[in-house]
CSV table of C-alpha atoms in Angstrom, one decimal:
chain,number,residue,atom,x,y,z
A,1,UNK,CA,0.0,0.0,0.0
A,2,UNK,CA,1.7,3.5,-1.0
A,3,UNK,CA,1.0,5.8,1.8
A,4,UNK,CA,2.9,8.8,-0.1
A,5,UNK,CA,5.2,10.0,-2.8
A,6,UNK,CA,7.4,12.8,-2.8
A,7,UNK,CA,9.4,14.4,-5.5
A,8,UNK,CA,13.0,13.8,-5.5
A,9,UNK,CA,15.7,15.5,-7.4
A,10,UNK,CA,17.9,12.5,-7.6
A,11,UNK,CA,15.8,9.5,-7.9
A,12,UNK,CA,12.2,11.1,-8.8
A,13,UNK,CA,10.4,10.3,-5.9
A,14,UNK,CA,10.6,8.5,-2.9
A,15,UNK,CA,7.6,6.7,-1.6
A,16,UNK,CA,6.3,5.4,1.9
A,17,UNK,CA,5.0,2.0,2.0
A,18,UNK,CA,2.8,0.0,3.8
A,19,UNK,CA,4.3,-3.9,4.0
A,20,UNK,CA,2.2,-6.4,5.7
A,21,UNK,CA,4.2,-9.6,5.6
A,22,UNK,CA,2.5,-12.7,7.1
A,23,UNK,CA,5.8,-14.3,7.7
A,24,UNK,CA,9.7,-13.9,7.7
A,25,UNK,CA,12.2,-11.7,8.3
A,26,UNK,CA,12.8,-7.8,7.4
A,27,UNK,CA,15.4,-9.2,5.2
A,28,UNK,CA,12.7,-10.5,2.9
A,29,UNK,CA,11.0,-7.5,2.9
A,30,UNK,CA,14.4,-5.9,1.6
A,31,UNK,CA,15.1,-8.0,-1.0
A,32,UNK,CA,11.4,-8.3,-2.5
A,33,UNK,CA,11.6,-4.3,-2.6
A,34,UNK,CA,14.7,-4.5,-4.1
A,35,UNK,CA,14.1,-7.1,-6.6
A,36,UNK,CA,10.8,-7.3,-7.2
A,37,UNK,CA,9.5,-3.5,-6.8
A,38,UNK,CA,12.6,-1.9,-8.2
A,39,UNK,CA,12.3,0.2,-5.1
A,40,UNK,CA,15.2,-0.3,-2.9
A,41,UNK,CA,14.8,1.2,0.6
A,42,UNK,CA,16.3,4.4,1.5
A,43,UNK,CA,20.0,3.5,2.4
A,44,UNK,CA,20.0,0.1,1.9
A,45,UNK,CA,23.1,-2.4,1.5
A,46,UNK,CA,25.0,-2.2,-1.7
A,47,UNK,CA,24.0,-5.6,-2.5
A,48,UNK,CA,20.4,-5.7,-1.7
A,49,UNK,CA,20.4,-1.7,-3.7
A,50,UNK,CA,22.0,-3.4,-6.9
A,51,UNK,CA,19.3,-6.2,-7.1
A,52,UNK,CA,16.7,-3.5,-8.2
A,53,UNK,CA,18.7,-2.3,-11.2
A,54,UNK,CA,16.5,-4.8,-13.5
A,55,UNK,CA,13.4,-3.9,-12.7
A,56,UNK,CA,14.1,-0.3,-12.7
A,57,UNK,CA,15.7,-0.6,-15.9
A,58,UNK,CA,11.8,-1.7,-16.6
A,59,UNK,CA,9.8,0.5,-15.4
A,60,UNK,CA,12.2,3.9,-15.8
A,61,UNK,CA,14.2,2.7,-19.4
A,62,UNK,CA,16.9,4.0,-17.6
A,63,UNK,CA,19.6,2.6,-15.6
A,64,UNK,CA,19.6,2.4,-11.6
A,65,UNK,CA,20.9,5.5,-10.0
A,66,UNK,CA,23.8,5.0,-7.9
A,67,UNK,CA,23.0,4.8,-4.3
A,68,UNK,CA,22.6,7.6,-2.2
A,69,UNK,CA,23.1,7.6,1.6
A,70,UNK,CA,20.3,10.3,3.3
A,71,UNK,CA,20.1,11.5,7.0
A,72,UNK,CA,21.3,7.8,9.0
A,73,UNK,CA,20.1,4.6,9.1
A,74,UNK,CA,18.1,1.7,6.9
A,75,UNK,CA,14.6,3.8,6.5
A,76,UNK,CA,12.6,0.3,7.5
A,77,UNK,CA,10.4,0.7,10.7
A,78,UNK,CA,8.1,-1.5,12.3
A,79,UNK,CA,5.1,0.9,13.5
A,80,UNK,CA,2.4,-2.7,14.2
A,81,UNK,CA,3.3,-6.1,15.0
A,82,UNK,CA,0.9,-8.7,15.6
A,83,UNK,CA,1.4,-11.9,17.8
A,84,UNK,CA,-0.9,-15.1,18.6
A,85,UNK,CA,-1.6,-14.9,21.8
A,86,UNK,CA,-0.1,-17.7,24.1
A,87,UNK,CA,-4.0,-19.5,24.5
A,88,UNK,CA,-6.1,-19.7,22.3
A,89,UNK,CA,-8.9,-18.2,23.2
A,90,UNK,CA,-7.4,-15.0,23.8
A,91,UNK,CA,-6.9,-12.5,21.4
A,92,UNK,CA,-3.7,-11.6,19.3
A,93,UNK,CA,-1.4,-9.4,21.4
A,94,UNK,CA,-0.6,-6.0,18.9
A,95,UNK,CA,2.1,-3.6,19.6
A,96,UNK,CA,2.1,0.0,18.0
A,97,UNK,CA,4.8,2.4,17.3
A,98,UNK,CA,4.5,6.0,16.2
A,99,UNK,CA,6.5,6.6,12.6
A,100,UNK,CA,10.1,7.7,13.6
A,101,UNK,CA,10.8,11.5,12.7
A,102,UNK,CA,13.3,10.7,10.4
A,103,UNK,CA,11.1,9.3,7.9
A,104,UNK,CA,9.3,12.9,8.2
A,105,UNK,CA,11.9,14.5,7.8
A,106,UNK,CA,13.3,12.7,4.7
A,107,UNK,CA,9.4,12.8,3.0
A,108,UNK,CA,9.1,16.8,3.7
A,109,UNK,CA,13.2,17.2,2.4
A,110,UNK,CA,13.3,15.0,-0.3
A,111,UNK,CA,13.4,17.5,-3.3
């Protein structure tokens, strides 16, 4: 789910997602933005960055920019995780973050 997208004078835009894995690690969610989107995450790994240059190359007919480090940090968050609850009949336990200001702060500087 895109929550928002921002113009960006190096890469076009940068967008905030909403990923609701039902499994796995954040690692997965990293490569299947990289690789699959052709929307690496702000300051990701070289190697996970470079695995979106194909489908980029798709949807932009361009090459993959370069990466670019902004502010500090991989700009992946948790904000809702949801567990089973230890019995069953009681409900899930949820835990709920507020967005970190650094993703604000990228979003509103981004151009």
């Amino acid at each position: 789910e895109i929550l928002s997208v921002v113009p960006d004078g190096y890469f076009g835009a940068l967008s905030e997602l909403v990923l609701r894995p039902l499994e796995g690690r954040y690692h997965q969610l990293r490569v299947h933005c990289s690789q699959a989107l052709g929307a690496p995450i702000v300051n990701e790994l070289e190697g996970i960055y470079s695995l979106a240059a194909e489908k980029w190359l798709q949807r932009f007919c361009k090459p993959l920019p370069s990466s670019q480090k902004r502010l500090k940090g991989l700009f992946l968050q948790a904000v809702k995780v949801i567990v089973p609850a230890p019995q069953i009949e009681e409900p899930p336990v949820a835990v709920t973050v507020d967005v970190a200001k650094r993703f604000k702060m990228l979003m509103g500087h981004a151009h």
